[in-house]
Amino acid sequence: MIRLILVAVFVVLFLILSIPLLIIEYFIGKFNMDVKNRSSLAIVNWAFRCVLFISGVSVTAIGEENIPKDEPVLYIGNHRSDFDTLLTYVRVPRPTGYVAKIELLKIPLLSHWMKYLHCLFIDRGDIKQSMKIILEAIDKIHAGISICIFPEGTRNPVPDTFLKFHSASFKIAEKTGCAIIPMSINNAGAIFEDHLPKIKKTHVVIEYGKPIYTKDLDKESRRHISEAVQGIIEEMYFKNKELV
């Protein structure tokens, strides 16, 4: 429970004390959006690293060289924990927006930072709104912002299993031509969700697969891209279980 309390205190203090930074970032964005994107990324990266340190989380990252540094990409990953965002965000080489549940909009200050980071808020019960978010994600890619989405659609509570990936998520890559980066996350549920309400010292393994460009695929392969990417992620996941 001590780690949970420390994390909660840190997050609350960060959100309150960062109010001046939110204001400064707002005005920076009025003059230079690229500088704002970079500075907001650095600030939140620092905060996330602090949370992971307090939580006692260590990470082995494999395949980071597979992530293109000079172009926006679409990260596709499995989803077991609310820590998945923190674990992966601290490793992104460029501004990246995450597709998050719409309920997070209700959290003051946190939602402001998420908007600064180009996060998109999806209502999983509203198909029309979900498709609108896909279109907004396409616009983000065109603007040079990477997107990360967990296409299982929700956090999977069952260890070593995968929910079927929603194919609509892959439209982002098809419409923009950006690279898809398969991303497997091992053991994230052991940080918190597997033993609520405790946060426990945990080792997590993240692997990034080689970039996939839909333009390089034939028509049939593009039709089944969601199944193919899910297969790649599952293969990496089960291969890395022995490293946890």
Short mmCIF file of C-alpha atoms in Angstrom, two decimals:
data_model
loop_
_atom_site.label_atom_id
_atom_site.label_comp_id
_atom_site.label_asym_id
_atom_site.label_seq_id
_atom_site.Cartn_x
_atom_site.Cartn_y
_atom_site.Cartn_z
CA MET A 1 0.00 0.00 0.00
CA ILE A 2 2.94 2.35 0.60
CA ARG A 3 3.79 2.48 -3.11
CA LEU A 4 0.16 3.19 -4.00
CA ILE A 5 0.03 6.06 -1.50
CA LEU A 6 3.34 7.50 -2.73
CA VAL A 7 2.21 7.30 -6.36
CA ALA A 8 -1.13 8.93 -5.54
CA VAL A 9 0.56 11.76 -3.62
CA PHE A 10 3.08 12.34 -6.41
CA VAL A 11 0.39 12.45 -9.11
CA VAL A 12 -1.80 14.86 -7.15
CA LEU A 13 1.16 17.13 -6.37
CA PHE A 14 2.36 17.05 -9.97
CA LEU A 15 -1.06 17.96 -11.34
CA ILE A 16 -1.46 20.84 -8.89
CA LEU A 17 2.09 22.18 -9.10
CA SER A 18 2.14 21.88 -12.89
CA ILE A 19 -0.70 24.40 -13.32
CA PRO A 20 1.80 27.19 -14.11
CA LEU A 21 3.43 24.88 -16.66
CA LEU A 22 0.07 24.27 -18.30
CA ILE A 23 -0.34 28.02 -18.69
CA ILE A 24 3.19 28.46 -20.04
CA GLU A 25 2.71 25.58 -22.48
CA TYR A 26 -0.55 27.13 -23.66
CA PHE A 27 1.18 30.37 -24.62
CA ILE A 28 4.16 28.54 -26.16
CA GLY A 29 1.67 26.75 -28.40
CA LYS A 30 0.31 30.08 -29.59
CA PHE A 31 3.70 30.93 -31.09
CA ASN A 32 5.36 27.59 -31.84
CA MET A 33 3.36 24.37 -31.70
CA ASP A 34 6.40 22.18 -32.40
CA VAL A 35 8.22 23.58 -29.35
CA LYS A 36 5.10 23.02 -27.25
CA ASN A 37 4.82 19.43 -28.46
CA ARG A 38 8.42 18.72 -27.54
CA SER A 39 8.33 20.46 -24.17
CA SER A 40 5.04 18.84 -23.14
CA LEU A 41 6.48 15.47 -24.11
CA ALA A 42 9.55 16.09 -21.93
CA ILE A 43 7.52 17.25 -18.92
CA VAL A 44 5.12 14.30 -18.96
CA ASN A 45 7.95 11.85 -19.69
CA TRP A 46 9.66 13.06 -16.51
CA ALA A 47 6.47 12.65 -14.47
CA PHE A 48 5.82 9.16 -15.87
CA ARG A 49 9.40 8.08 -15.14
CA CYS A 50 8.97 9.25 -11.56
CA VAL A 51 5.77 7.21 -11.20
CA LEU A 52 7.48 4.11 -12.59
CA PHE A 53 10.45 4.63 -10.25
CA ILE A 54 8.21 5.04 -7.20
CA SER A 55 6.27 1.95 -8.28
CA GLY A 56 9.45 -0.11 -8.44
CA VAL A 57 9.00 -0.96 -12.12
CA SER A 58 11.96 -2.05 -14.21
CA VAL A 59 11.71 -2.51 -17.97
CA THR A 60 13.56 -4.56 -20.54
CA ALA A 61 12.94 -3.02 -23.97
CA ILE A 62 13.63 -5.00 -27.13
CA GLY A 63 13.61 -3.76 -30.70
CA GLU A 64 13.50 -0.01 -30.12
CA GLU A 65 15.69 0.36 -33.19
CA ASN A 66 12.65 -0.73 -35.22
CA ILE A 67 10.85 2.54 -34.49
CA PRO A 68 11.41 5.13 -37.25
CA LYS A 69 12.64 8.38 -35.71
CA ASP A 70 11.92 10.68 -38.66
CA GLU A 71 8.25 9.94 -39.28
CA PRO A 72 5.03 9.43 -37.30
CA VAL A 73 3.95 5.85 -36.72
CA LEU A 74 0.97 3.87 -35.48
CA TYR A 75 1.79 1.84 -32.37
CA ILE A 76 -0.42 -1.21 -31.89
CA GLY A 77 -0.19 -3.06 -28.58
CA ASN A 78 -1.86 -5.49 -26.21
CA HIS A 79 -3.50 -3.99 -23.14
CA ARG A 80 -3.36 -5.52 -19.65
CA SER A 81 -2.78 -2.54 -17.37
CA ASP A 82 -3.41 1.16 -16.92
CA PHE A 83 0.39 1.33 -16.61
CA ASP A 84 0.72 0.38 -20.30
CA THR A 85 0.53 4.05 -21.27
CA LEU A 86 3.27 5.07 -18.83
CA LEU A 87 5.49 2.13 -19.76
CA THR A 88 5.37 2.89 -23.45
CA TYR A 89 5.09 6.68 -23.45
CA VAL A 90 8.48 7.18 -21.80
CA ARG A 91 10.04 5.41 -24.80
CA VAL A 92 8.46 7.32 -27.70
CA PRO A 93 11.02 9.28 -29.77
CA ARG A 94 8.53 11.93 -30.95
CA PRO A 95 5.21 13.49 -29.85
CA THR A 96 2.61 10.74 -29.61
CA GLY A 97 -1.11 10.81 -28.93
CA TYR A 98 -2.82 7.90 -27.22
CA VAL A 99 -6.39 6.81 -27.84
CA ALA A 100 -7.94 6.77 -24.35
CA LYS A 101 -11.34 6.14 -22.83
CA ILE A 102 -13.61 9.18 -22.74
CA GLU A 103 -14.09 8.91 -18.96
CA LEU A 104 -10.61 10.42 -18.48
CA LEU A 105 -11.94 13.75 -19.73
CA LYS A 106 -13.65 14.12 -16.36
CA ILE A 107 -10.34 14.26 -14.46
CA PRO A 108 -9.27 17.91 -14.16
CA LEU A 109 -5.70 18.87 -15.06
CA LEU A 110 -4.88 15.32 -16.19
CA SER A 111 -7.22 15.77 -19.15
CA HIS A 112 -5.54 19.09 -19.94
CA TRP A 113 -2.12 17.43 -20.15
CA MET A 114 -3.57 14.61 -22.24
CA LYS A 115 -5.00 17.13 -24.71
CA TYR A 116 -1.61 18.87 -24.89
CA LEU A 117 -0.14 15.46 -25.77
CA HIS A 118 -2.67 14.99 -28.60
CA CYS A 119 -4.57 12.20 -26.88
CA LEU A 120 -7.93 11.28 -28.36
CA PHE A 121 -10.88 10.31 -26.18
CA ILE A 122 -13.07 7.51 -27.45
CA ASP A 123 -16.57 6.54 -26.37
CA ARG A 124 -16.57 2.78 -26.88
CA GLY A 125 -20.37 2.69 -26.82
CA ASP A 126 -20.79 5.19 -29.64
CA ILE A 127 -19.82 3.80 -33.05
CA LYS A 128 -20.17 7.17 -34.81
CA GLN A 129 -17.93 8.89 -32.28
CA SER A 130 -15.41 6.03 -32.53
CA MET A 131 -15.15 6.51 -36.29
CA LYS A 132 -14.73 10.24 -35.78
CA ILE A 133 -11.77 9.53 -33.51
CA ILE A 134 -10.19 7.38 -36.23
CA LEU A 135 -10.49 10.34 -38.63
CA GLU A 136 -8.94 12.65 -36.03
CA ALA A 137 -6.09 10.18 -35.56
CA ILE A 138 -5.50 10.23 -39.33
CA ASP A 139 -5.25 14.03 -39.15
CA LYS A 140 -2.74 13.73 -36.30
CA ILE A 141 -0.53 11.41 -38.35
CA HIS A 142 -0.65 13.85 -41.27
CA ALA A 143 0.44 16.57 -38.82
CA GLY A 144 3.48 14.53 -37.78
CA ILE A 145 2.10 13.15 -34.50
CA SER A 146 2.42 9.42 -33.83
CA ILE A 147 -0.61 7.56 -32.50
CA CYS A 148 -0.76 4.67 -30.04
CA ILE A 149 -3.85 2.51 -29.80
CA PHE A 150 -4.70 -0.68 -27.94
CA PRO A 151 -7.10 -2.33 -30.40
CA GLU A 152 -8.48 -4.89 -27.97
CA GLY A 153 -10.78 -2.00 -27.10
CA THR A 154 -10.49 -2.36 -23.34
CA ARG A 155 -8.06 -3.57 -20.71
CA ASN A 156 -7.94 -7.38 -20.82
CA PRO A 157 -8.19 -8.74 -17.23
CA VAL A 158 -7.10 -12.31 -18.08
CA PRO A 159 -3.33 -12.94 -18.10
CA ASP A 160 -1.74 -14.53 -21.18
CA THR A 161 -4.85 -14.04 -23.32
CA PHE A 162 -5.77 -11.61 -26.08
CA LEU A 163 -9.08 -10.09 -27.06
CA LYS A 164 -9.71 -9.83 -30.79
CA PHE A 165 -8.17 -6.69 -32.26
CA HIS A 166 -10.66 -4.23 -33.77
CA SER A 167 -9.84 -3.81 -37.46
CA ALA A 168 -10.97 -0.15 -37.57
CA SER A 169 -7.80 0.84 -35.69
CA PHE A 170 -5.71 -0.14 -38.71
CA LYS A 171 -7.52 2.32 -40.98
CA ILE A 172 -5.19 4.94 -39.53
CA ALA A 173 -2.21 3.29 -41.21
CA GLU A 174 -4.08 2.44 -44.42
CA LYS A 175 -5.24 6.02 -44.95
CA THR A 176 -1.93 7.70 -44.06
CA GLY A 177 0.67 5.19 -45.25
CA CYS A 178 2.44 5.38 -41.90
CA ALA A 179 4.29 2.43 -40.42
CA ILE A 180 2.54 0.08 -38.01
CA ILE A 181 4.76 -0.80 -35.04
CA PRO A 182 3.58 -4.00 -33.30
CA MET A 183 4.20 -3.70 -29.57
CA SER A 184 4.00 -6.53 -27.02
CA ILE A 185 3.89 -5.79 -23.29
CA ASN A 186 4.62 -8.61 -20.83
CA ASN A 187 3.74 -8.64 -17.12
CA ALA A 188 2.25 -5.14 -16.83
CA GLY A 189 -0.78 -6.48 -14.97
CA ALA A 190 1.53 -7.61 -12.16
CA ILE A 191 2.24 -3.99 -11.26
CA PHE A 192 -1.26 -3.21 -10.00
CA GLU A 193 -4.31 -4.90 -11.53
CA ASP A 194 -3.47 -8.48 -10.55
CA HIS A 195 -3.47 -7.65 -6.82
CA LEU A 196 -5.51 -4.51 -6.23
CA PRO A 197 -5.04 -2.20 -4.38
CA LYS A 198 -1.30 -2.86 -4.01
CA ILE A 199 1.41 -1.69 -6.37
CA LYS A 200 4.24 -4.21 -6.43
CA LYS A 201 7.82 -4.13 -7.66
CA THR A 202 7.65 -5.64 -11.15
CA HIS A 203 9.78 -6.41 -14.17
CA VAL A 204 8.11 -5.69 -17.51
CA VAL A 205 9.29 -6.69 -20.98
CA ILE A 206 8.31 -4.58 -24.00
CA GLU A 207 9.19 -5.59 -27.55
CA TYR A 208 8.74 -3.50 -30.68
CA GLY A 209 8.34 -5.42 -33.93
CA LYS A 210 9.61 -4.37 -37.33
CA PRO A 211 7.60 -1.62 -39.07
CA ILE A 212 4.82 -2.75 -41.37
CA TYR A 213 3.74 -0.52 -44.27
CA THR A 214 0.35 -1.40 -45.72
CA LYS A 215 1.45 -0.10 -49.14
CA ASP A 216 3.90 -3.00 -49.29
CA LEU A 217 1.13 -5.57 -48.78
CA ASP A 218 -1.12 -7.14 -51.37
CA LYS A 219 -4.88 -6.63 -51.22
CA GLU A 220 -5.56 -9.87 -49.35
CA SER A 221 -2.89 -9.17 -46.74
CA ARG A 222 -4.30 -5.68 -46.17
CA ARG A 223 -7.75 -7.20 -45.58
CA HIS A 224 -6.34 -9.35 -42.78
CA ILE A 225 -3.85 -6.87 -41.34
CA SER A 226 -5.46 -6.84 -37.88
CA GLU A 227 -5.15 -10.63 -37.53
CA ALA A 228 -1.58 -10.56 -38.85
CA VAL A 229 -0.44 -7.84 -36.43
CA GLN A 230 -2.19 -9.57 -33.52
CA GLY A 231 -0.35 -12.76 -34.46
CA ILE A 232 3.00 -10.95 -34.42
CA ILE A 233 2.27 -9.42 -31.02
CA GLU A 234 1.16 -12.76 -29.56
CA GLU A 235 4.31 -14.43 -30.90
CA MET A 236 6.54 -11.78 -29.28
CA TYR A 237 4.54 -11.93 -26.06
CA PHE A 238 4.84 -15.68 -25.51
CA LYS A 239 8.49 -15.69 -26.62
CA ASN A 240 9.29 -13.08 -23.95
CA LYS A 241 7.46 -14.74 -21.06
CA GLU A 242 10.68 -16.43 -19.99
CA LEU A 243 12.35 -13.00 -19.63
CA VAL A 244 9.88 -11.73 -17.01
#
